[in-house]
mmCIF file of C-alpha atoms and ligand atoms in Angstrom:
data_model
loop_
_atom_site.group_PDB
_atom_site.id
_atom_site.type_symbol
_atom_site.label_atom_id
_atom_site.label_comp_id
_atom_site.label_asym_id
_atom_site.label_seq_id
_atom_site.Cartn_x
_atom_site.Cartn_y
_atom_site.Cartn_z
ATOM 1 C CA ALA A 1 -8.951 34.781 -47.579
ATOM 2 C CA ALA A 2 -8.495 35.214 -51.308
ATOM 3 C CA LYS A 3 -6.357 32.738 -51.819
ATOM 4 C CA GLU A 4 -8.982 30.081 -50.281
ATOM 5 C CA SER A 5 -11.625 30.988 -52.053
ATOM 6 C CA GLY A 6 -10.905 30.035 -55.583
ATOM 7 C CA LYS A 7 -9.273 31.247 -58.669
ATOM 8 C CA GLY A 8 -12.174 33.959 -59.669
ATOM 9 C CA ALA A 9 -11.386 35.370 -56.294
ATOM 10 C CA PHE A 10 -7.900 35.127 -56.675
ATOM 11 C CA ARG A 11 -7.698 37.070 -60.356
ATOM 12 C CA PHE A 12 -9.824 40.043 -58.744
ATOM 13 C CA TYR A 13 -7.210 40.128 -55.970
ATOM 14 C CA THR A 14 -4.379 40.227 -58.230
ATOM 15 C CA ALA A 15 -6.312 42.940 -60.302
ATOM 16 C CA ASP A 16 -6.705 45.183 -57.311
ATOM 17 C CA LEU A 17 -3.295 44.911 -56.707
ATOM 18 C CA LYS A 18 -2.674 46.286 -60.027
ATOM 19 C CA ASP A 19 -4.833 48.841 -59.533
ATOM 20 C CA ASP A 20 -3.175 50.014 -56.749
ATOM 21 C CA ALA A 21 0.134 49.990 -58.385
ATOM 22 C CA SER A 22 -0.936 51.821 -61.333
ATOM 23 C CA ARG A 23 -2.430 54.115 -58.724
ATOM 24 C CA GLY A 24 1.035 54.730 -57.158
ATOM 25 C CA VAL A 25 2.788 55.190 -60.308
ATOM 26 C CA ARG A 26 0.105 57.980 -60.971
ATOM 27 C CA ILE A 27 0.534 59.607 -58.032
ATOM 28 C CA GLU A 28 4.547 59.481 -58.328
ATOM 29 C CA GLU A 29 3.753 61.443 -61.925
ATOM 30 C CA GLY A 30 1.532 63.929 -60.642
ATOM 31 C CA LEU A 31 3.827 64.465 -57.597
ATOM 32 C CA ARG A 32 6.492 65.353 -59.975
ATOM 33 C CA ASP A 33 4.501 68.379 -61.380
ATOM 34 C CA ALA A 34 2.540 69.189 -58.218
ATOM 35 C CA LEU A 35 5.214 71.631 -56.932
ATOM 36 C CA HIS A 36 5.621 73.908 -59.789
ATOM 37 C CA ARG A 37 1.680 73.687 -60.615
ATOM 38 C CA GLY A 38 1.175 75.079 -56.978
ATOM 39 C CA GLU A 39 -1.065 72.214 -56.086
ATOM 40 C CA LEU A 40 1.201 71.522 -52.649
ATOM 41 C CA THR A 41 0.375 73.829 -49.654
ATOM 42 C CA LEU A 42 1.211 73.964 -45.971
ATOM 43 C CA ASN A 43 -2.004 73.622 -42.920
ATOM 44 C CA TYR A 44 -0.545 74.220 -39.436
ATOM 45 C CA GLN A 45 -1.703 72.304 -36.533
ATOM 46 C CA PRO A 46 -1.408 74.095 -33.041
ATOM 47 C CA LEU A 47 0.359 72.492 -30.425
ATOM 48 C CA VAL A 48 -0.653 74.027 -27.200
ATOM 49 C CA ASP A 49 -0.085 74.129 -23.475
ATOM 50 C CA PRO A 50 -2.924 72.487 -22.057
ATOM 51 C CA LYS A 51 -2.327 74.716 -18.696
ATOM 52 C CA SER A 52 -3.059 77.992 -20.158
ATOM 53 C CA ASP A 53 -4.683 76.738 -23.599
ATOM 54 C CA THR A 54 -2.152 78.904 -25.530
ATOM 55 C CA VAL A 55 -0.233 78.068 -28.722
ATOM 56 C CA LYS A 56 3.077 77.639 -28.204
ATOM 57 C CA SER A 57 4.092 76.144 -31.785
ATOM 58 C CA PHE A 58 2.457 74.966 -34.951
ATOM 59 C CA GLU A 59 3.402 72.131 -36.944
ATOM 60 C CA ALA A 60 3.449 72.504 -40.818
ATOM 61 C CA LEU A 61 1.699 69.431 -42.519
ATOM 62 C CA MET A 62 1.695 69.197 -46.153
ATOM 63 C CA ARG A 63 -1.262 69.186 -48.236
ATOM 64 C CA TRP A 64 -1.898 68.287 -52.239
ATOM 65 C CA GLN A 65 -5.092 69.218 -54.207
ATOM 66 C CA HIS A 66 -4.449 66.664 -57.171
ATOM 67 C CA PRO A 67 -6.552 68.567 -60.320
ATOM 68 C CA ASP A 68 -8.346 65.424 -61.130
ATOM 69 C CA GLU A 69 -8.641 63.381 -57.682
ATOM 70 C CA GLY A 70 -8.708 66.110 -55.162
ATOM 71 C CA PRO A 71 -6.942 66.150 -51.765
ATOM 72 C CA ILE A 72 -4.664 63.159 -51.342
ATOM 73 C CA SER A 73 -3.514 62.585 -47.678
ATOM 74 C CA PRO A 74 0.258 62.834 -47.066
ATOM 75 C CA SER A 75 0.007 59.682 -45.420
ATOM 76 C CA LEU A 76 -0.492 57.955 -48.904
ATOM 77 C CA PHE A 77 1.720 60.498 -51.198
ATOM 78 C CA ILE A 78 4.415 60.782 -48.485
ATOM 79 C CA PRO A 79 5.327 57.077 -48.479
ATOM 80 C CA ILE A 80 5.265 57.291 -52.576
ATOM 81 C CA ALA A 81 7.814 60.498 -52.615
ATOM 82 C CA GLU A 82 10.043 58.463 -50.369
ATOM 83 C CA GLN A 83 10.339 55.843 -52.522
ATOM 84 C CA THR A 84 12.177 57.939 -54.902
ATOM 85 C CA ASP A 85 14.276 61.235 -54.052
ATOM 86 C CA LEU A 86 11.287 63.054 -54.607
ATOM 87 C CA ILE A 87 10.746 63.851 -51.169
ATOM 88 C CA ILE A 88 14.035 65.593 -51.091
ATOM 89 C CA LYS A 89 12.933 68.075 -53.216
ATOM 90 C CA LEU A 90 9.148 68.084 -51.676
ATOM 91 C CA GLY A 91 10.789 68.437 -48.168
ATOM 92 C CA ASP A 92 13.192 70.927 -49.036
ATOM 93 C CA TRP A 93 10.151 73.194 -50.206
ATOM 94 C CA ALA A 94 8.216 72.577 -47.221
ATOM 95 C CA LEU A 95 10.971 73.725 -45.069
ATOM 96 C CA ARG A 96 11.677 76.944 -47.168
ATOM 97 C CA GLN A 97 7.872 77.548 -47.060
ATOM 98 C CA ALA A 98 7.176 77.096 -43.262
ATOM 99 C CA CYS A 99 10.474 79.231 -42.401
ATOM 100 C CA MET A 100 8.969 81.942 -44.486
ATOM 101 C CA ASP A 101 5.341 81.774 -43.243
ATOM 102 C CA ALA A 102 6.620 81.452 -39.531
ATOM 103 C CA ALA A 103 8.957 84.518 -40.190
ATOM 104 C CA ARG A 104 5.467 86.329 -40.816
ATOM 105 C CA TRP A 105 3.939 85.472 -37.503
ATOM 106 C CA PRO A 106 3.712 88.179 -34.954
ATOM 107 C CA GLY A 107 5.158 86.762 -31.772
ATOM 108 C CA ASP A 108 7.813 83.700 -31.070
ATOM 109 C CA ALA A 109 5.324 80.766 -31.828
ATOM 110 C CA ARG A 110 8.024 77.869 -33.058
ATOM 111 C CA VAL A 111 7.465 76.181 -36.515
ATOM 112 C CA ALA A 112 7.876 72.274 -36.529
ATOM 113 C CA VAL A 113 8.599 70.655 -39.832
ATOM 114 C CA ASN A 114 8.462 67.054 -40.597
ATOM 115 C CA VAL A 115 11.685 65.856 -41.894
ATOM 116 C CA SER A 116 12.062 62.223 -43.591
ATOM 117 C CA ALA A 117 15.144 60.006 -42.994
ATOM 118 C CA LYS A 118 16.303 59.881 -46.936
ATOM 119 C CA GLN A 119 16.274 63.883 -46.694
ATOM 120 C CA PHE A 120 17.971 63.854 -43.330
ATOM 121 C CA MET A 121 20.511 61.429 -44.565
ATOM 122 C CA SER A 122 20.486 63.377 -48.123
ATOM 123 C CA SER A 123 24.222 65.031 -48.157
ATOM 124 C CA ASP A 124 23.362 68.874 -47.862
ATOM 125 C CA PHE A 125 20.525 68.758 -45.690
ATOM 126 C CA ARG A 126 22.524 71.064 -42.765
ATOM 127 C CA LYS A 127 22.992 73.186 -45.924
ATOM 128 C CA SER A 128 18.979 73.705 -47.030
ATOM 129 C CA VAL A 129 18.260 74.165 -43.250
ATOM 130 C CA ALA A 130 20.806 77.192 -42.997
ATOM 131 C CA SER A 131 19.606 78.080 -46.366
ATOM 132 C CA ALA A 132 16.144 78.315 -45.262
ATOM 133 C CA LEU A 133 16.813 80.146 -42.228
ATOM 134 C CA ALA A 134 19.022 82.891 -44.100
ATOM 135 C CA ALA A 135 16.463 83.237 -46.629
ATOM 136 C CA SER A 136 13.715 83.527 -44.251
ATOM 137 C CA GLU A 137 15.350 85.374 -41.325
ATOM 138 C CA LEU A 138 13.737 83.183 -39.175
ATOM 139 C CA PRO A 139 15.546 82.616 -35.473
ATOM 140 C CA PRO A 140 16.975 79.513 -35.378
ATOM 141 C CA ALA A 141 15.410 78.462 -32.104
ATOM 142 C CA ARG A 142 12.310 79.197 -34.038
ATOM 143 C CA LEU A 143 12.307 76.095 -36.189
ATOM 144 C CA GLU A 144 11.925 72.462 -34.668
ATOM 145 C CA LEU A 145 12.393 69.502 -37.014
ATOM 146 C CA GLU A 146 10.685 66.377 -36.525
ATOM 147 C CA ILE A 147 12.096 63.226 -36.810
ATOM 148 C CA THR A 148 11.045 59.315 -36.538
ATOM 149 C CA GLU A 149 13.041 56.476 -35.606
ATOM 150 C CA SER A 150 13.395 55.386 -39.482
ATOM 151 C CA VAL A 151 16.312 58.135 -39.492
ATOM 152 C CA PHE A 152 18.345 56.091 -36.979
ATOM 153 C CA VAL A 153 18.718 53.064 -39.212
ATOM 154 C CA GLY A 154 21.109 55.006 -41.328
ATOM 155 C CA ASP A 155 25.076 54.822 -40.865
ATOM 156 C CA VAL A 156 25.275 55.951 -37.255
ATOM 157 C CA GLU A 157 28.282 57.987 -37.944
ATOM 158 C CA HIS A 158 26.298 60.352 -40.294
ATOM 159 C CA VAL A 159 23.308 60.479 -38.491
ATOM 160 C CA ASP A 160 24.995 61.474 -35.020
ATOM 161 C CA LYS A 161 26.913 64.011 -36.950
ATOM 162 C CA THR A 162 24.251 65.455 -38.620
ATOM 163 C CA PHE A 163 22.044 65.579 -35.634
ATOM 164 C CA ALA A 164 25.128 67.375 -33.701
ATOM 165 C CA SER A 165 25.418 70.064 -36.548
ATOM 166 C CA LEU A 166 21.867 70.787 -36.827
ATOM 167 C CA LYS A 167 21.885 71.360 -32.763
ATOM 168 C CA ARG A 168 24.935 73.629 -33.585
ATOM 169 C CA LEU A 169 23.022 75.803 -35.941
ATOM 170 C CA GLY A 170 20.314 76.146 -33.044
ATOM 171 C CA VAL A 171 17.446 74.721 -34.349
ATOM 172 C CA ARG A 172 15.305 72.292 -32.122
ATOM 173 C CA MET A 173 15.323 68.529 -32.596
ATOM 174 C CA ALA A 174 11.990 66.525 -31.875
ATOM 175 C CA MET A 175 11.257 62.858 -32.044
ATOM 176 C CA ASP A 176 7.726 62.152 -33.660
ATOM 177 C CA ASP A 177 5.560 58.907 -33.131
ATOM 178 C CA PHE A 178 7.809 58.198 -30.087
ATOM 179 C CA GLY A 179 7.297 54.503 -28.907
ATOM 180 C CA THR A 180 5.938 52.847 -32.570
ATOM 181 C CA GLY A 181 9.505 51.646 -33.469
ATOM 182 C CA TYR A 182 11.637 49.215 -32.432
ATOM 183 C CA SER A 183 14.063 51.172 -30.210
ATOM 184 C CA SER A 184 13.006 54.362 -28.903
ATOM 185 C CA LEU A 185 14.812 54.081 -25.714
ATOM 186 C CA GLY A 186 18.285 53.608 -27.305
ATOM 187 C CA TYR A 187 17.624 56.342 -29.745
ATOM 188 C CA LEU A 188 16.959 58.794 -27.132
ATOM 189 C CA LYS A 189 19.871 57.881 -25.199
ATOM 190 C CA ARG A 190 22.131 58.654 -28.646
ATOM 191 C CA ALA A 191 20.435 62.234 -29.828
ATOM 192 C CA PRO A 192 20.032 64.955 -27.536
ATOM 193 C CA PHE A 193 15.935 65.632 -28.450
ATOM 194 C CA ASP A 194 14.493 68.640 -27.215
ATOM 195 C CA LYS A 195 11.236 67.300 -27.612
ATOM 196 C CA ILE A 196 9.378 63.575 -27.851
ATOM 197 C CA LYS A 197 6.180 63.607 -29.309
ATOM 198 C CA ILE A 198 4.108 60.897 -27.880
ATOM 199 C CA ASP A 199 2.338 58.900 -30.802
ATOM 200 C CA GLN A 200 -1.349 58.724 -31.094
ATOM 201 C CA SER A 201 -1.704 55.194 -30.679
ATOM 202 C CA PHE A 202 -0.611 55.299 -26.956
ATOM 203 C CA VAL A 203 -3.253 58.335 -26.387
ATOM 204 C CA HIS A 204 -6.405 56.984 -28.039
ATOM 205 C CA GLY A 205 -6.542 53.978 -26.107
ATOM 206 C CA CYS A 206 -5.360 55.443 -22.864
ATOM 207 C CA THR A 207 -8.771 56.325 -21.087
ATOM 208 C CA GLU A 208 -11.509 54.259 -19.854
ATOM 209 C CA GLY A 209 -12.084 50.980 -21.652
ATOM 210 C CA GLY A 210 -9.373 51.692 -24.083
ATOM 211 C CA ASP A 211 -6.714 48.999 -24.576
ATOM 212 C CA THR A 212 -3.152 51.142 -23.703
ATOM 213 C CA ASN A 213 -2.537 51.397 -19.985
ATOM 214 C CA PRO A 214 -2.128 55.187 -19.319
ATOM 215 C CA ALA A 215 1.130 54.169 -17.070
ATOM 216 C CA ILE A 216 3.305 54.207 -20.396
ATOM 217 C CA ILE A 217 2.172 58.019 -20.953
ATOM 218 C CA THR A 218 3.414 58.512 -17.110
ATOM 219 C CA ALA A 219 6.592 56.490 -18.087
ATOM 220 C CA ILE A 220 7.407 58.598 -20.975
ATOM 221 C CA VAL A 221 6.790 61.807 -19.190
ATOM 222 C CA SER A 222 8.996 61.004 -16.372
ATOM 223 C CA LEU A 223 11.678 59.472 -18.576
ATOM 224 C CA ALA A 224 11.675 62.767 -20.589
ATOM 225 C CA LYS A 225 11.601 65.278 -17.737
ATOM 226 C CA SER A 226 14.445 63.169 -16.629
ATOM 227 C CA LEU A 227 16.283 63.895 -19.852
ATOM 228 C CA GLU A 228 15.008 67.205 -19.826
ATOM 229 C CA MET A 229 12.990 66.793 -22.824
ATOM 230 C CA GLU A 230 9.605 68.125 -23.520
ATOM 231 C CA THR A 231 6.618 65.789 -24.115
ATOM 232 C CA VAL A 232 3.661 66.094 -26.585
ATOM 233 C CA ALA A 233 0.692 64.007 -26.583
ATOM 234 C CA GLU A 234 -0.382 63.522 -30.050
ATOM 235 C CA GLY A 235 -3.887 63.318 -31.313
ATOM 236 C CA VAL A 236 -5.697 64.125 -28.422
ATOM 237 C CA GLU A 237 -9.534 64.221 -29.488
ATOM 238 C CA ALA A 238 -11.553 63.678 -26.294
ATOM 239 C CA MET A 239 -12.171 65.659 -23.048
ATOM 240 C CA ASP A 240 -11.243 62.888 -20.898
ATOM 241 C CA GLU A 241 -8.125 62.165 -23.077
ATOM 242 C CA LEU A 242 -7.018 65.610 -22.514
ATOM 243 C CA LYS A 243 -7.854 65.626 -18.918
ATOM 244 C CA LEU A 244 -5.538 62.489 -18.645
ATOM 245 C CA VAL A 245 -2.419 63.724 -20.292
ATOM 246 C CA LYS A 246 -2.631 66.717 -18.617
ATOM 247 C CA ASP A 247 -3.052 64.917 -15.320
ATOM 248 C CA ARG A 248 0.104 63.421 -16.341
ATOM 249 C CA GLY A 249 2.385 66.207 -17.190
ATOM 250 C CA ALA A 250 2.557 66.165 -21.153
ATOM 251 C CA ASP A 251 3.662 69.791 -21.621
ATOM 252 C CA PHE A 252 2.193 70.199 -24.972
ATOM 253 C CA VAL A 253 -1.431 69.024 -26.678
ATOM 254 C CA GLN A 254 -1.738 68.705 -30.301
ATOM 255 C CA GLY A 255 -4.969 67.353 -31.443
ATOM 256 C CA TYR A 256 -8.385 67.906 -32.873
ATOM 257 C CA ILE A 257 -9.374 68.675 -29.139
ATOM 258 C CA TYR A 258 -8.166 71.826 -29.688
ATOM 259 C CA SER A 259 -7.761 72.529 -33.551
ATOM 260 C CA ARG A 260 -7.500 70.752 -36.866
ATOM 261 C CA PRO A 261 -4.761 71.783 -38.899
ATOM 262 C CA LEU A 262 -5.631 75.461 -40.258
ATOM 263 C CA THR A 263 -4.525 77.210 -43.408
ATOM 264 C CA HIS A 264 -1.635 79.918 -43.109
ATOM 265 C CA GLU A 265 -4.102 82.431 -43.681
ATOM 266 C CA GLN A 266 -6.162 81.203 -40.138
ATOM 267 C CA VAL A 267 -2.946 81.057 -38.573
ATOM 268 C CA LEU A 268 -1.839 84.664 -39.567
ATOM 269 C CA GLU A 269 -5.493 85.820 -38.733
ATOM 270 C CA ARG A 270 -5.309 84.747 -35.195
ATOM 271 C CA LEU A 271 -1.820 85.949 -34.019
ATOM 272 C CA GLU A 272 -2.238 89.194 -35.764
ATOM 273 C CA ASN A 273 -5.415 89.387 -33.594
ATOM 274 C CA GLY A 274 -3.153 88.387 -30.303
ATOM 275 C CA ASN A 275 -5.945 85.084 -29.835
ATOM 276 C CA LEU A 276 -3.311 82.870 -28.603
ATOM 277 C CA VAL A 277 -6.028 80.620 -26.909
ATOM 278 C CA PHE A 278 -7.427 77.462 -27.997
ATOM 279 C CA ARG A 279 -10.444 76.186 -26.334
ATOM 280 C CA PRO A 280 -10.807 72.333 -25.938
ATOM 281 C CA ASN A 281 -13.436 71.112 -27.845
ATOM 282 C CA GLY A 282 -14.708 74.538 -28.561
ATOM 283 C CA PRO A 283 -16.702 75.073 -31.647
ATOM 284 C CA PRO A 284 -15.126 73.888 -35.181
ATOM 285 C CA ARG A 285 -15.073 77.563 -36.517
ATOM 286 C CA TYR A 286 -12.006 76.675 -38.726
ATOM 287 C CA ARG A 287 -11.748 73.380 -40.788
ATOM 288 C CA ALA A 288 -9.021 73.304 -43.164
ATOM 289 C CA ASP A 289 -9.461 69.768 -43.739
HETATM 290 P P1 C2E B 1 2.724 63.369 -38.125
HETATM 291 O O1 C2E B 1 3.942 64.170 -38.435
HETATM 292 O O2 C2E B 1 2.590 62.488 -36.843
HETATM 293 O O3 C2E B 1 1.503 64.273 -37.885
HETATM 294 C C1 C2E B 1 0.576 64.194 -37.374
HETATM 295 C C2 C2E B 1 -0.188 63.783 -37.808
HETATM 296 O O4 C2E B 1 -1.730 63.383 -37.303
HETATM 297 C C3 C2E B 1 -1.164 64.861 -38.896
HETATM 298 O O5 C2E B 1 -1.546 64.060 -40.416
HETATM 299 C C4 C2E B 1 -2.560 65.327 -38.512
HETATM 300 O O6 C2E B 1 -3.230 65.980 -39.353
HETATM 301 C C5 C2E B 1 -2.408 64.266 -37.265
HETATM 302 N N1 C2E B 1 -3.822 64.407 -36.425
HETATM 303 C C6 C2E B 1 -3.613 65.597 -35.484
HETATM 304 N N2 C2E B 1 -4.337 65.538 -34.488
HETATM 305 C C7 C2E B 1 -5.262 64.494 -34.441
HETATM 306 C C8 C2E B 1 -6.132 64.083 -33.778
HETATM 307 O O7 C2E B 1 -6.515 64.635 -32.821
HETATM 308 N N3 C2E B 1 -6.612 62.840 -34.318
HETATM 309 C C9 C2E B 1 -6.465 62.313 -35.757
HETATM 310 N N4 C2E B 1 -7.142 61.110 -36.063
HETATM 311 N N5 C2E B 1 -5.255 62.841 -36.320
HETATM 312 C C10 C2E B 1 -4.666 63.909 -35.531
HETATM 313 P P2 C2E B 1 -1.546 64.359 -41.800
HETATM 314 O O8 C2E B 1 -1.640 65.723 -41.879
HETATM 315 O O9 C2E B 1 -2.629 63.776 -42.189
HETATM 316 O O10 C2E B 1 0.150 63.862 -41.897
HETATM 317 C C11 C2E B 1 -0.110 62.508 -41.775
HETATM 318 C C12 C2E B 1 1.618 62.233 -41.696
HETATM 319 O O11 C2E B 1 2.084 62.630 -42.868
HETATM 320 C C13 C2E B 1 2.476 63.090 -40.776
HETATM 321 O O12 C2E B 1 2.363 62.332 -39.513
HETATM 322 C C14 C2E B 1 4.010 62.681 -41.543
HETATM 323 O O13 C2E B 1 4.119 61.767 -41.001
HETATM 324 C C15 C2E B 1 3.132 63.161 -42.991
HETATM 325 N N6 C2E B 1 3.590 64.415 -43.277
HETATM 326 C C16 C2E B 1 2.741 65.575 -43.474
HETATM 327 N N7 C2E B 1 3.569 66.557 -44.143
HETATM 328 C C17 C2E B 1 4.513 66.256 -44.369
HETATM 329 C C18 C2E B 1 6.037 66.701 -44.601
HETATM 330 O O14 C2E B 1 5.793 68.427 -44.838
HETATM 331 N N8 C2E B 1 7.499 66.013 -45.056
HETATM 332 C C19 C2E B 1 7.027 64.972 -44.147
HETATM 333 N N9 C2E B 1 8.278 64.238 -44.526
HETATM 334 N N10 C2E B 1 6.011 63.870 -43.785
HETATM 335 C C20 C2E B 1 5.129 64.585 -43.709
HETATM 336 MG MG1 MG B 2 4.944 65.241 -37.586
HETATM 337 MG MG1 MG B 3 3.520 62.042 -35.174
HETATM 338 MG MG1 MG B 4 2.869 60.217 -37.904
#
């Protein structure tokens, strides 16, 4: 549209781009200091078994409180960090912090940590995982690593070797945002995932009047079952969505319907009180974000 509406509009358009680019640079610079300034934290969102409404694991989600700009979303800063090696530092920090936190939880809830492709492919990733486990004394089976299909565009031999060595360590592997890439099925065949997270985009539009056929959810669940993998429906917000994914056999549900991401203090308080039940659509007692 900018191209068609004359010279003035075009200038405006490029000025916008330049602003975006310098914002990117500012964010990258800020991110370099964010770690040692203590501006990064992890919040934890419950993954709930919809049959009993009890929490089985928590996904660690990075939060950045910028001193001038306020909270910055990971969907903005993670891609910027991924353009440089910064993601490896940030990812390593998240891994260690999440293991330390989870090791303090009473009970056996797992912790899931997001791992970016660059971090997964870095030469000492297996070592970082082993060292985070050793330092925290978290049992490997309580750690789950979430990777996306973007990992699989890397060198085949290296990806498969890393995947296998992580499984040998005893950690669990989850495929995040399943169904959004080009070759989800091919990757499932190649790598023995423990869990498949059905992307939000399939969940959101799946009820009355939506634009996703709910048969897709049924198909993913049945495929996963036959491969002996667990399924998670991501981004469940409404009661009718919960009913649908539950009826169609999703093992776990993650979404605002049960809870937004919580601070670690909120998680600890709940677990220490033995309060493992999350009521769907319950009052928003916790609002970490
Ligand atoms: P993700 O791994 O797919 O995480 C799920 C995202 O969905 C989170 O967004 C979560 O807050 C959001 N979500 C959960 N339930 C609902 C819901 O019911 N409705 C809606 N609309 N959203 C829901 P968040 O925390 O903003 O994170 C965005 C992405 O940033 C993550 O997507 C992940 O790809 C990345 N990310 C976050 N933390 C890390 C990290 O420590 N390392 C890496 N590499 N990436 C991270
Ligand atoms: Mg994730
Ligand atoms: Mg996801
Ligand atoms: Mg995502």
